[in-house]
XYZ file of C-alpha atoms in Angstrom:
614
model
C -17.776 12.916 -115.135
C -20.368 10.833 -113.127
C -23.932 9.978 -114.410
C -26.919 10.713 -112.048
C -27.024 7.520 -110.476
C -23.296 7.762 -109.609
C -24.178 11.279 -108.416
C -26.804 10.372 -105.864
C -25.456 7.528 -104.464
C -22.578 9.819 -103.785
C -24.831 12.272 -102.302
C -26.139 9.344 -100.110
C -22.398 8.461 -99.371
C -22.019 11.873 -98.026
C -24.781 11.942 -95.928
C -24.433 9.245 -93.995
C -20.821 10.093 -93.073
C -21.919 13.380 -92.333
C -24.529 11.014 -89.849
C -22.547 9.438 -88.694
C -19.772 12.146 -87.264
C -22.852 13.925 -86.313
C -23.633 10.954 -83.989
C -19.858 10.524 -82.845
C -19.751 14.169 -82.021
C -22.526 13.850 -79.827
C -21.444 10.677 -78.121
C -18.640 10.151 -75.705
C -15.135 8.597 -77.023
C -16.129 4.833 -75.945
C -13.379 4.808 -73.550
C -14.022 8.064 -71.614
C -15.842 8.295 -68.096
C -19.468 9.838 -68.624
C -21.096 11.565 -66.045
C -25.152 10.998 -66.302
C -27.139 14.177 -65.346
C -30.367 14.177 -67.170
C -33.042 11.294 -67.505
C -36.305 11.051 -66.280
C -37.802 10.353 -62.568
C -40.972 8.151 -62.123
C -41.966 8.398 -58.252
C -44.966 6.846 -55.840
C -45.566 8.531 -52.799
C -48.619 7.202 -51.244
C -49.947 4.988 -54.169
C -49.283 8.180 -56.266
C -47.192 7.783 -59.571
C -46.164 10.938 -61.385
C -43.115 10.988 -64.310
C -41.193 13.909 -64.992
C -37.599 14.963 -66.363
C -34.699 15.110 -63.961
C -31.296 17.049 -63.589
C -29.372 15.262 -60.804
C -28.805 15.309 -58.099
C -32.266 14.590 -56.993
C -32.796 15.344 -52.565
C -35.825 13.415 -52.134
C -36.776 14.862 -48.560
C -36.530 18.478 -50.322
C -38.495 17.288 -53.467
C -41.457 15.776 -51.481
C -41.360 17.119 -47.796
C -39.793 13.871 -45.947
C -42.663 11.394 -47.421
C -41.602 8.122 -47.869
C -42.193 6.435 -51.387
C -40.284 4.596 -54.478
C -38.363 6.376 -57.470
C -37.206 4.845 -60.637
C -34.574 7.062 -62.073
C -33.984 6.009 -66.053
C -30.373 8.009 -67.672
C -29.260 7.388 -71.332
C -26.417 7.578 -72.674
C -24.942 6.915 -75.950
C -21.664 4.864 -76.772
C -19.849 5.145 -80.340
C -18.552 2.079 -79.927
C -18.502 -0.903 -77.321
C -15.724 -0.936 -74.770
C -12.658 -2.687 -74.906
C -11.719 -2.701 -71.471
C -14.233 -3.527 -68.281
C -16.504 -0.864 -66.973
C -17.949 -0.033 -63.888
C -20.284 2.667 -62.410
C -19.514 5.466 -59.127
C -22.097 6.084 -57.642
C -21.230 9.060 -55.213
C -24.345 9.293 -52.734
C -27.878 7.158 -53.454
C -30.723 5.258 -51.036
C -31.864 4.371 -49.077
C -31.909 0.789 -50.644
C -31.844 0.644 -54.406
C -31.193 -1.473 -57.724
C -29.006 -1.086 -60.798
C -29.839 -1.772 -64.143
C -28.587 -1.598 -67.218
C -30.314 -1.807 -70.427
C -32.692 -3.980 -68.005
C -30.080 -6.372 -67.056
C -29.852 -6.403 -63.375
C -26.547 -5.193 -62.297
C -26.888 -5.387 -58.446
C -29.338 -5.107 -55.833
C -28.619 -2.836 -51.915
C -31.175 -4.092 -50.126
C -34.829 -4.914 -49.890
C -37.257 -2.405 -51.541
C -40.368 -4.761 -50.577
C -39.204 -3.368 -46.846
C -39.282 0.529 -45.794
C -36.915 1.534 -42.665
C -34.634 -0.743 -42.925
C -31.038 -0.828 -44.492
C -29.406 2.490 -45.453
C -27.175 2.374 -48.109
C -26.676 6.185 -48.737
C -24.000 6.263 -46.119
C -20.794 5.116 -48.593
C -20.175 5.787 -51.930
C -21.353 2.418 -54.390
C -19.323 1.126 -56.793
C -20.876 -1.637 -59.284
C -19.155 -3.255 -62.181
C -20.611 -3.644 -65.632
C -19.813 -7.012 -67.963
C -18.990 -5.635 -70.915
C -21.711 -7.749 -72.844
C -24.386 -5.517 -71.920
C -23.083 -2.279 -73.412
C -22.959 -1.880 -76.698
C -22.365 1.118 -79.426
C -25.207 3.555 -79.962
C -27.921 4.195 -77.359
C -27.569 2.548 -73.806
C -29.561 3.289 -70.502
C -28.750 3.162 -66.770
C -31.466 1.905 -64.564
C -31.790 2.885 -60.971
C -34.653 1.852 -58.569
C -34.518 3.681 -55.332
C -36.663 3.284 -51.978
C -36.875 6.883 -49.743
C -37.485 6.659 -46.342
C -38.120 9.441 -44.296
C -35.783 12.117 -42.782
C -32.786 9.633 -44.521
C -31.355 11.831 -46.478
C -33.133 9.712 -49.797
C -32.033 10.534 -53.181
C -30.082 10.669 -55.700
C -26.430 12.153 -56.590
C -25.124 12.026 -60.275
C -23.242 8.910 -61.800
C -20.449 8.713 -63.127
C -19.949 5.405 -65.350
C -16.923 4.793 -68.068
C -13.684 2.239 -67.653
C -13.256 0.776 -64.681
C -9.638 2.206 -63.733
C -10.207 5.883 -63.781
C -13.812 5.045 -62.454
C -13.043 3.089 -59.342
C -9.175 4.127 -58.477
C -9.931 7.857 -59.383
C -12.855 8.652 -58.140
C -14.773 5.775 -55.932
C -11.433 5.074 -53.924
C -10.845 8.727 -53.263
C -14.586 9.491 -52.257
C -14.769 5.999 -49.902
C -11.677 6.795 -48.400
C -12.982 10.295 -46.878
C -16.325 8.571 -46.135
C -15.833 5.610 -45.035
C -12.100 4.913 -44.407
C -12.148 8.301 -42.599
C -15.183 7.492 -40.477
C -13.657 4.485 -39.584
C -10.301 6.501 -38.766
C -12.469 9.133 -36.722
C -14.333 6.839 -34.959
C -11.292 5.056 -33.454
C -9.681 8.797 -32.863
C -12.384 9.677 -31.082
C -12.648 6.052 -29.023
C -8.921 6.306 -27.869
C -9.185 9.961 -26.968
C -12.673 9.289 -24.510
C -10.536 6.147 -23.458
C -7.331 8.239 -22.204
C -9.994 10.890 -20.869
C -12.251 8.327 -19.128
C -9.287 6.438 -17.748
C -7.774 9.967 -16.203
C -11.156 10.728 -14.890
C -11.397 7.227 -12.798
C -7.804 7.526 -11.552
C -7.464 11.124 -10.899
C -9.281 11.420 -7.671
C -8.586 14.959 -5.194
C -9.877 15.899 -1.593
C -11.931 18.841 -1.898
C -11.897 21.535 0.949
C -15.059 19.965 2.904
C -12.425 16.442 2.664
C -14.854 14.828 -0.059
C -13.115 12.523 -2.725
C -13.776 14.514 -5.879
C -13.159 13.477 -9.719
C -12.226 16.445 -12.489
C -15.497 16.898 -14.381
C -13.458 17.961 -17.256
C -12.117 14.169 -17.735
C -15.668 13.255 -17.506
C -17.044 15.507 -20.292
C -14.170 15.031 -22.927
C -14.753 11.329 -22.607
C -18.253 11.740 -23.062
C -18.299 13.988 -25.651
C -15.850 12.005 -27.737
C -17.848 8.721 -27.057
C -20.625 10.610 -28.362
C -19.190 11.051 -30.925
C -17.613 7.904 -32.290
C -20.926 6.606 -32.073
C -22.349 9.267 -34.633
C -19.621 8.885 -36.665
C -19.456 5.054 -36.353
C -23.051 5.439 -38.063
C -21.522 6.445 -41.030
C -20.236 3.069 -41.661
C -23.234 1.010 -40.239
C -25.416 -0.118 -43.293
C -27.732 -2.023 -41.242
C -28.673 -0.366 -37.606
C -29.155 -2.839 -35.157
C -32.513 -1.053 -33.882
C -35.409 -0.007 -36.123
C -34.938 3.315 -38.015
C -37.386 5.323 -35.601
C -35.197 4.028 -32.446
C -31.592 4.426 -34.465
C -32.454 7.429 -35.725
C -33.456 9.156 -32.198
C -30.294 7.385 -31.304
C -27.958 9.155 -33.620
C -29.413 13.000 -33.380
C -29.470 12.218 -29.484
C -25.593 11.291 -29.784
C -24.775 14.699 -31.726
C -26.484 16.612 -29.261
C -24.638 15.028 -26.614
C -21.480 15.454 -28.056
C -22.583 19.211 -28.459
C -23.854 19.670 -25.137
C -20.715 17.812 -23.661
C -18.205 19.789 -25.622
C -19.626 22.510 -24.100
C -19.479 21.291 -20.860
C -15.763 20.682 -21.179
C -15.205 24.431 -22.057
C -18.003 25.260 -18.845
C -14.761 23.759 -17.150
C -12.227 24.772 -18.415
C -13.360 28.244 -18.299
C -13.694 27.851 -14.434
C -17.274 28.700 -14.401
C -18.392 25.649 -12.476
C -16.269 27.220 -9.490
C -18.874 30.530 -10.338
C -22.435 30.210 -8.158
C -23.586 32.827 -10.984
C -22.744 31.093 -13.953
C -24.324 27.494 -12.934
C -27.301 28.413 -15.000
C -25.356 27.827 -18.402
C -25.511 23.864 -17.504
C -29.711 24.105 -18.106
C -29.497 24.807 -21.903
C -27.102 22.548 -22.326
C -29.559 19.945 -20.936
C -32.278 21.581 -22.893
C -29.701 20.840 -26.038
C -29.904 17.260 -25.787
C -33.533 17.287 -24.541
C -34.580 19.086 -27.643
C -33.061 17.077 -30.048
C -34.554 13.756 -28.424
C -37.817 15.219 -29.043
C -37.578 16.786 -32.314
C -36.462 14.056 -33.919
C -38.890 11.544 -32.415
C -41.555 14.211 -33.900
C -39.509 14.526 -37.181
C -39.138 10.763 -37.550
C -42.384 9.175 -36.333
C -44.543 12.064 -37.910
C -42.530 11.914 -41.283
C -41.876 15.751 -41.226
C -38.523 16.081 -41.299
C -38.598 20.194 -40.507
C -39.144 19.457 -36.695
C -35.322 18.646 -36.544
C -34.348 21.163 -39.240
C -36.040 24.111 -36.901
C -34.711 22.770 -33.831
C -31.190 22.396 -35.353
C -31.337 25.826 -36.029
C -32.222 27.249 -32.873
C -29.883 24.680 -31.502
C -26.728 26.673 -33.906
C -28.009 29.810 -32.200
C -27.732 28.273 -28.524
C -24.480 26.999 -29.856
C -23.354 30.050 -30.974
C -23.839 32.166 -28.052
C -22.355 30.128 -26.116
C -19.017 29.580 -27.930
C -18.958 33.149 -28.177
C -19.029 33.719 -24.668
C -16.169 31.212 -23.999
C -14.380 33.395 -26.602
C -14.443 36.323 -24.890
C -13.979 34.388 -21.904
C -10.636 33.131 -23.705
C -9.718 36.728 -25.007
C -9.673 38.415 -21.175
C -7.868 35.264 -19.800
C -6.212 33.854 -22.185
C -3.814 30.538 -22.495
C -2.962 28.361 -24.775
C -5.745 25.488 -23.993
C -8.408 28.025 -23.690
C -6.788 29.613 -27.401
C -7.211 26.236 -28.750
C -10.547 24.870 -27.292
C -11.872 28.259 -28.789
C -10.376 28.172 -32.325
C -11.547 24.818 -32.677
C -14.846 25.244 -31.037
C -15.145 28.203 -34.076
C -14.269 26.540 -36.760
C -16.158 23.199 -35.341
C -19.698 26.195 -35.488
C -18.886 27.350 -38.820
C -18.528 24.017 -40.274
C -21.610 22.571 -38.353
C -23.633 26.002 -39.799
C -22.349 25.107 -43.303
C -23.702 21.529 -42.805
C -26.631 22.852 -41.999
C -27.903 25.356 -44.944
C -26.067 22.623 -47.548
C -27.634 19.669 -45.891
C -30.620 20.589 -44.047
C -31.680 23.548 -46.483
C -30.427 22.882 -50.227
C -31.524 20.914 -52.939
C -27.806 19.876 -53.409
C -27.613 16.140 -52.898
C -24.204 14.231 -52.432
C -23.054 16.514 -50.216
C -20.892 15.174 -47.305
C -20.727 16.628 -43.729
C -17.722 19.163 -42.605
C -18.438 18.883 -39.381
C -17.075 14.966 -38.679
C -13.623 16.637 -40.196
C -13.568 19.580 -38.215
C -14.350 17.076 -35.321
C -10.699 15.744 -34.772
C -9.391 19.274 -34.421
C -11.804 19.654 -31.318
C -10.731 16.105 -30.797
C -6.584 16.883 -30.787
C -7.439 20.001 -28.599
C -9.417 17.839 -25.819
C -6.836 15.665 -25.725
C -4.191 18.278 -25.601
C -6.177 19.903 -22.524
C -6.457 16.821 -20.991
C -3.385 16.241 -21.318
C -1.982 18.862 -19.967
C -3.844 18.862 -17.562
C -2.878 16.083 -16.447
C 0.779 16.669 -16.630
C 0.096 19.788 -14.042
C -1.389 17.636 -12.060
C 1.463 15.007 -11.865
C 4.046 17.670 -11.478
C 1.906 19.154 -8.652
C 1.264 15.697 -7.073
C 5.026 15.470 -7.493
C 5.397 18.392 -5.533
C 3.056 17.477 -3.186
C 4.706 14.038 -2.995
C 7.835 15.833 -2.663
C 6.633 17.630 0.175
C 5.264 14.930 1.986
C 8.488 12.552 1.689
C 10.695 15.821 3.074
C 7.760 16.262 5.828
C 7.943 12.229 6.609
C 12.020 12.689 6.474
C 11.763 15.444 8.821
C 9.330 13.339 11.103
C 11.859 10.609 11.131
C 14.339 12.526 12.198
C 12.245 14.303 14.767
C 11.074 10.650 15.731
C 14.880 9.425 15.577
C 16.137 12.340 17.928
C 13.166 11.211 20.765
C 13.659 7.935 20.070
C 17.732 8.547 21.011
C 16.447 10.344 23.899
C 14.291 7.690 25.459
C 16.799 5.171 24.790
C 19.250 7.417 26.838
C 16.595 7.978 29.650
C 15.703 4.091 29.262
C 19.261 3.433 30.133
C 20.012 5.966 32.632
C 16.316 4.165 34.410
C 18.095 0.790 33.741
C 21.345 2.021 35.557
C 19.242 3.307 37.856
C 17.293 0.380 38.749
C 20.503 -2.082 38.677
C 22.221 0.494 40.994
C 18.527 0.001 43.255
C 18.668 -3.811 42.797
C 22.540 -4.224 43.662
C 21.826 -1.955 46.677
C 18.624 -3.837 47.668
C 20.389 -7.359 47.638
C 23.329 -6.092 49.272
C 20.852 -4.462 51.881
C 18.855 -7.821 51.776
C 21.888 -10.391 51.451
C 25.077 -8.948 52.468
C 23.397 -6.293 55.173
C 21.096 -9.409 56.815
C 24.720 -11.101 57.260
C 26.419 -8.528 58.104
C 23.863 -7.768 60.777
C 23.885 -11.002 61.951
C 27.811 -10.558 62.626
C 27.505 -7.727 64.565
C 25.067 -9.513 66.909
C 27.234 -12.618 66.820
C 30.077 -10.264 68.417
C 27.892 -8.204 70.555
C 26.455 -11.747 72.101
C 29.493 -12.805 72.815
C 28.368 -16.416 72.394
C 29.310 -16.791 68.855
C 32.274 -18.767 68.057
C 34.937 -17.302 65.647
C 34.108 -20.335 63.209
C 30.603 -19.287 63.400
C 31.509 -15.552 63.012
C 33.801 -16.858 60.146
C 31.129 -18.463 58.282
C 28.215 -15.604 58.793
C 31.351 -13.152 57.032
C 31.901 -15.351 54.055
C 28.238 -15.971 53.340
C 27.711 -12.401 53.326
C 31.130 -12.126 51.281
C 29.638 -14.632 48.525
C 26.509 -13.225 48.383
C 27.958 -10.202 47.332
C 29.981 -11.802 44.803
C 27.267 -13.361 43.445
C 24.673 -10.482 43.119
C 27.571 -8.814 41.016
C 28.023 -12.226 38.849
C 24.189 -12.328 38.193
C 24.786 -8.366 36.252
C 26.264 -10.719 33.403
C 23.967 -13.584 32.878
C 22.127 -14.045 30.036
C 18.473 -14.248 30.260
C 17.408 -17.719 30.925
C 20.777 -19.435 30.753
C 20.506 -22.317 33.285
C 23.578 -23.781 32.561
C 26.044 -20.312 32.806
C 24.086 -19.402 36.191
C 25.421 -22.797 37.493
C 28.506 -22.434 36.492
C 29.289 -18.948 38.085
C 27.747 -20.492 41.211
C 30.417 -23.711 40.796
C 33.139 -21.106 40.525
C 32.469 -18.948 43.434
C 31.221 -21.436 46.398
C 33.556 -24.653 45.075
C 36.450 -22.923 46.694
C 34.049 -22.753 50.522
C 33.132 -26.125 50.011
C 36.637 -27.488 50.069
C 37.575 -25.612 52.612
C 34.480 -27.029 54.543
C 35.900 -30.696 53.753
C 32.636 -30.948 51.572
C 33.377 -33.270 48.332
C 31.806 -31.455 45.685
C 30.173 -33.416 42.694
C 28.744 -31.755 38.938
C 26.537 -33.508 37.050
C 25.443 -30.669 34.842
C 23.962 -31.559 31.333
C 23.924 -28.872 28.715
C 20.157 -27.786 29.201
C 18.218 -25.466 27.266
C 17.580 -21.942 27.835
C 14.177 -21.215 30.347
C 12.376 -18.685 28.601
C 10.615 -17.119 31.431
C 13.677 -16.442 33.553
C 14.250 -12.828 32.947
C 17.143 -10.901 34.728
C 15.056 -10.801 37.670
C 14.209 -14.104 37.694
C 17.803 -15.755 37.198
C 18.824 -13.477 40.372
C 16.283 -15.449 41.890
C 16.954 -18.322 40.898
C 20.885 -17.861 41.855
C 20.062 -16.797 45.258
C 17.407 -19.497 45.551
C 20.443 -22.139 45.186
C 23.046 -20.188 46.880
C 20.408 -20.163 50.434
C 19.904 -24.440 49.516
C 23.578 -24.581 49.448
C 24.572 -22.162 52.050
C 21.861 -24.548 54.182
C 24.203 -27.173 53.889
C 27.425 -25.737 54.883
C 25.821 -24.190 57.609
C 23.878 -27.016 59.137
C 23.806 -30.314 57.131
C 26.990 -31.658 58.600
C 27.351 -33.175 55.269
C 30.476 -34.824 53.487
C 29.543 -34.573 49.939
C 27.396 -31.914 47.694
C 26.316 -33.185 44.155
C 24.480 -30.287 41.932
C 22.722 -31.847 39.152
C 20.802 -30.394 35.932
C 19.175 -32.575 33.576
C 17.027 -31.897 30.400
C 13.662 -33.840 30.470
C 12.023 -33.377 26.954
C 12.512 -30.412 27.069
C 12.014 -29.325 30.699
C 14.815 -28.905 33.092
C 15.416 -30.335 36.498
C 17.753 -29.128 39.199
C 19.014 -30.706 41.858
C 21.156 -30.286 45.277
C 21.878 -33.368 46.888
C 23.722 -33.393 50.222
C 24.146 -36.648 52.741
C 24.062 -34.864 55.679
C 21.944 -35.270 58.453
C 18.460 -34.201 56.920
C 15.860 -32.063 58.492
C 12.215 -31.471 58.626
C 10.798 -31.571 55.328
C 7.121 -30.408 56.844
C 8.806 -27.193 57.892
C 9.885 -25.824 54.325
C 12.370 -22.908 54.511
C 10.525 -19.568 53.535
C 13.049 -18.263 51.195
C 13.068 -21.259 48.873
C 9.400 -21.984 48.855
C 9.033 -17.658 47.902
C 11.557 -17.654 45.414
C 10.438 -21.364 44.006
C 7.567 -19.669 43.065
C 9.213 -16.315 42.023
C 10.694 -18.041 39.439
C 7.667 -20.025 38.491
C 9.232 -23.164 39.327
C 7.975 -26.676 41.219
C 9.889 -26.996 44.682
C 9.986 -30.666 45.937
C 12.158 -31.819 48.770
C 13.483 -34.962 50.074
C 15.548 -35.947 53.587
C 16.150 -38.336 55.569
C 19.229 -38.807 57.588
C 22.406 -39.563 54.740
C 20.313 -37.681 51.810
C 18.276 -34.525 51.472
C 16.940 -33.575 47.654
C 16.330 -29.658 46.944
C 14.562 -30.286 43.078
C 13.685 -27.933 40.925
C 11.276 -28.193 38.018
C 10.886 -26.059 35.043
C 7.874 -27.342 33.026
C-alpha cells in the first residue's frame, strides 16, 4: 500500500511516540507533588571537596563525625509539561543556614553561609515558592546549598516540591503546626504551669516543728522543672540565639538536664523521701545530672565531637531509668492517684526520651522530630494536677485549721466575756463598797463633827438653843448634801450649784439672809471627778455655812461666770468681814483638792470667796 519512503517515515512516526510515552511514563503528571530522593552531594570539610551520589535524607553529624563544613546537594527531576498552577517546595528538616535554587535561579536564601555558628534554620519546616517561569517540561533541577555546623543536627531531609496547594496546606502546614505552632503552644503550657507552681510556692509558707517558716519544695521543683523546660522548647522556635552557638548550645542541654533533674526532684517529694535521712543521697546524682550535661556538651561543642553528649546522654537514660523505676515501685507499695500519675507519665516521658535518643542521637534517619517535647505536657498536666491538689489539701486543712482557731478565739471570747462580767460585778460591788465608805466617812467627818459639837453644846450648858439649833441643821444639810453629790455628773459646775441653791435657800430665808443667783451656764470642768465635785460641794457649803454662822450678813449672792473658757465662782456676803491673813483650813485644803485658785476678799460690808478653774 505504502512505498518505502512512506514506510520509514512511519517507522520514524512510531518511534518517537513510542519516545515520547517512554519519557511521560517516567516523568511525573506535571501537576502531581514529587518527592526528590536521589541527586548527588558535593561536600568541604576542612578545605576538602569530595562528590558522591545521595539517597536522602542526608544526617551530616552521622556522615562526617560532627565536623563542620559546606554541602551542595543537586536533585533532578523531570516535568512532562510546565505547570499551570503556582508551585512551591516543603522542605521538612534542612541547615543549618542554606540556599535554594532552581535550575540556578536563586529561589531564597536562610541565612549567611560566609558565617559558621550562627543562625539555625533546621528548627521549622521551610516552605519556598517557585515562579512558574523557571520550570519548564523535560529535565529540571533543585539546588540546595547547605552550611553544617557542629553538634546542630546539619543535614538534609527529602523534598517534596509539586503545586502549591497540596504542597503547603497538606503537608508544610501540618508539619509547622506540630513543630512550631506546638512549640509555641508547649512553651506557654509549660510557662503558666511553673507560674501557678512558683506563685503557690511563694505564698504557701508553714511553721515547721523547730517554728521555722518553711516553703513546699515540691512547688519549687515543678516550677523549675517546667521553666526549664519552656526554655528548651522555646528553642525550637528561636532561629537566631541571642548568645553564640557554643554559649546557647551549653544553654539548651543544661536546660534539659535541669528539667530532668527537677522532675525528679518533684517525685523525690512527692514520694516523701526528703522526710527519709537514708534516702537524701538520691539528691547527688541528680546534681551530677545537670553537672554532666554542662560539661559534656561544652566538650561536645567546643571540641566538635559531638559523641561526648551522645555517651553522656546515655548514661544519663540509665540514671534516669533507675530512678523512675524506683519511684515506681515506690508508687506500687503506696499507691494514690498523684503518685499513679507522676509515674505513668514519668514512663512514658523515659520511653519517649530513649526513642529520641537511638532515632536522633544514633540513626542515620534525618527529619526526625523529638517525642519527648509531646510526651512533656502529660508530665506537665500531672505536675499541675499534683500541685494542685495539693494545694486544695492544703486549703481545706488551713480551713480546718482556720476553723479551729476561730472556734478556739470564740471560746476565748466567751471565756474572756464571762471574767470580764465577773470583774464588772466585783468592780461594782468595790464601787458600792467604796460609796457606802465615802457616805460613812463624810457623815463621820460632816454630820458626826456636828453632831459632836451638839453634844458638847448641851453638856456645856452655855450654848444657846439658837446656837444648838444651827450646829443641828448644819449637820442636817450636810447630810443632805453628801447624799445629793451620789447623783452629780462628773464635772457639772452648774447642776452642783443648783442642788446646793435648793437645799440651803430654804436656811437662808429663814436666817433673814436675801439670797441672790447669778449663775451663767458654764462648761463642764474636766478634772472634777466624783471625788472632786464632793469637794468642791462641801468646799462651798463650809464658805456658806461661814456666813450664816458668823458673817452677820443681810444678803448672799453666788455667782458663776465662764471666762474663755475657764470658770469663776463666787460667794459674796456683806457682812461684817474677817481676817483674810488667817485663811480657813478647810477651804484653802479642799481649794487645792480640787485643783482650783482660792482668792479672798473682806472688808467690813463685803467678803469675796473666788474660785478659779483655769
Amino acid at each position: 500500500m505504502f512505498g518505502g519512503p512512506a514506510r520509514a517515515l512511519l517507522a520514524m512516526g512510531l518511534a518517537v511516540m513510542l519516545l515520547v510515552a517512554a519519557r511521560a511514563a517516567a516523568a511525573a503528571p506535571a501537576e502531581s507533588p514529587i518527592e526528590l530522593r536521589r541527586g548527588t552531594v558535593t561536600t568541604t570539610i576542612d578545605g576538602v571537596t569530595h562528590q558522591a551520589p545521595v539517597e536522602l535524607s542526608y544526617h551530616w553529624d552521622r556522615r562526617h563525625a560532627g565536623r563542620p563544613g559546606l554541602a551542595d546537594f543537586e536533585l533532578p527531576f523531570t516535568l512532562a509539561a510546565e505547570p499551570a498552577t503556582p508551585w512551591g517546595i516543603f522542605l521538612p528538616r534542612v541547615g543549618n543556614v542554606l540556599e535554594v535554587r532552581l535550575n540556578d535561579a536563586l529561589l531564597q536564601a536562610f541565612g549567611d553561609l560566609a558565617r559558621g555558628n550562627g543562625a539555625d534554620y533546621a528548627k521549622a519546616p521551610i516552605y519556598v515558592p517557585v515562579p512558574g517561569h523557571l520550570l519548564k517540561a523535560g529535565d529540571n533541577r533543585l539546588q540546595i546549598r547547605i552550611r553544617a555546623d557542629s553538634a546542630r543536627r546539619a543535614g538534609l531531609s527529602r523534598v517534596t516540591i509539586g503545586p502549591a496547594t497540596p504542597v503547603r496546606t497538606e503537608l508544610f502546614e501540618s508539619a509547622y503546626a506540630w513543630r512550631f505552632t506546638g512549640s509555641v503552644l508547649l512553651t506557654a503550657f509549660s510557662l503558666i504551669v511553673g507560674g501557678i507552681a512558683l506563685a503557690l510556692w511563694l505564698t504557701q509558707v508553714d511553721a515547721g516543728a523547730d517554728g521555722r517558716r518553711r516553703r513546699d519544695g515540691i512547688y519549687f521543683w515543678a516550677a523549675l522543672a517546667e521553666f526549664c523546660w519552656a526554655l528548651r522548647v522555646a528553642d525550637g522556635v528561636i532561629a537566631e540565639p541571642p548568645l553564640s552557638w557554643g554559649f546557647w548550645g551549653v544553654l539548651m542541654a543544661t536546660c534539659y538536664a535541669g528539667w530532668a533533674a527537677s522532675a525528679m526532684m518533684f517525685c523525690y517529694h512527692l514520694a516523701g523521701w526528703d522526710g527519709n535521712p537514708r534516702m537524701r543521697w538520691l539528691r547527688w546524682p541528680m546534681a551530677a545530672v545537670v553537672a554532666g550535661t554542662f560539661a559534656a556538651s561544652a566538650m561536645a561543642l567546643y571540641r566538635e565531637q559531638p559523641y561526648w553528649l551522645t555517651g553522656w546522654l546515655a548514661l544519663e537514660i540509665v540514671l534516669v531509668t533507675l530512678f523512675v523505676g524506683a519511684f515506681a515501685v515506690a508508687t506500687v507499695r503506696r499507691p494514690n492517684v498523684g503518685r499513679l500519675l507522676v509515674a505513668a507519665a514519668a514512663l512514658v516521658t523515659l520511653g519517649f526520651g530513649t526513642r529520641d535518643w537511638l532515632v536522633i542521637r544514633l540513626s542515620d534517619a534525618y527529619g526526625e522530630t523529638t517525642w519527648v517535647r509531646y510526651s512533656s505536657v502529660f508530665f506537665g498536666i500531672a505536675l499541675l494536677l499534683i500541685v494542685l491538689r495539693r494545694f486544695h489539701a492544703a486549703s481545706v486543712e488551713a480551713r480546718g485549721w482556720v476553723a479551729t482557731l476561730a472556734e478556739r478565739v470564740a471560746q476565748r471570747e466567751r471565756e474572756l466575756a464571762s471574767t470580764f462580767a465577773a470583774l464588772e460585778q466585783v468592780a461594782r460591788d468595790q464601787a458600792r463598797t467604796h460609796e457606802r465608805e465615802r457616805i460613812l466617812r463624810d457623815m463621820h467627818d460632816g454630820v458626826g463633827s456636828h453632831i459632836s459639837s451638839a453634844i458638847r453644846q448641851l453638856q456645856s450648858g452655855q450654848a444657846s438653843s439658837d446656837e444648838l439649833l444651827r450646829t443641828l441643821r448644819d449637820s442636817l444639810d450636810k447630810l443632805k448634801l453628801s447624799i445629793d453629790s451620789i447623783h452629780l455628773p462628773p464635772g457639772d459646775v452648774g447642776a452642783l450649784l443648783a442642788a446646793l441653791r435648793y437645799r440651803l435657800e430654804p436656811r437662808l430665808a429663814a436666817a433673814g439672809i436675801a439670797f441672790e443667783w447669778a449663775v451663767d451656764e458654764v462648761p463642764a470642768v474636766k478634772r472634777l471627778d466624783a471625788q472632786g465635785m464632793r469637794q468642791l460641794q462641801f468646799l462651798l457649803f463650809e464658805a456658806i455655812s461661814n456666813v450664816l454662822q458668823h458673817a452677820h450678813a443681810k444678803t448672799l449672792r453666788i455667782e458663776a461666770q465662764n471666762l474663755a473658757g475657764a470658770v469663776q465662782l463666787r460667794v459674796v456676803d456683806d457682812g461684817r468681814g474677817f481676817d483674810t491673813s488667817r485663811v480657813p483650813r478647810a477651804l484653802s485644803e479642799r481649794a487645792v483638792t480640787v485643783g482650783a485658785r482660792l482668792a479672798l476678799e473682806s472688808r467690813p460690808g463685803r467678803t469675796v470667796v473666788r474660785l478659779d478653774f483655769g
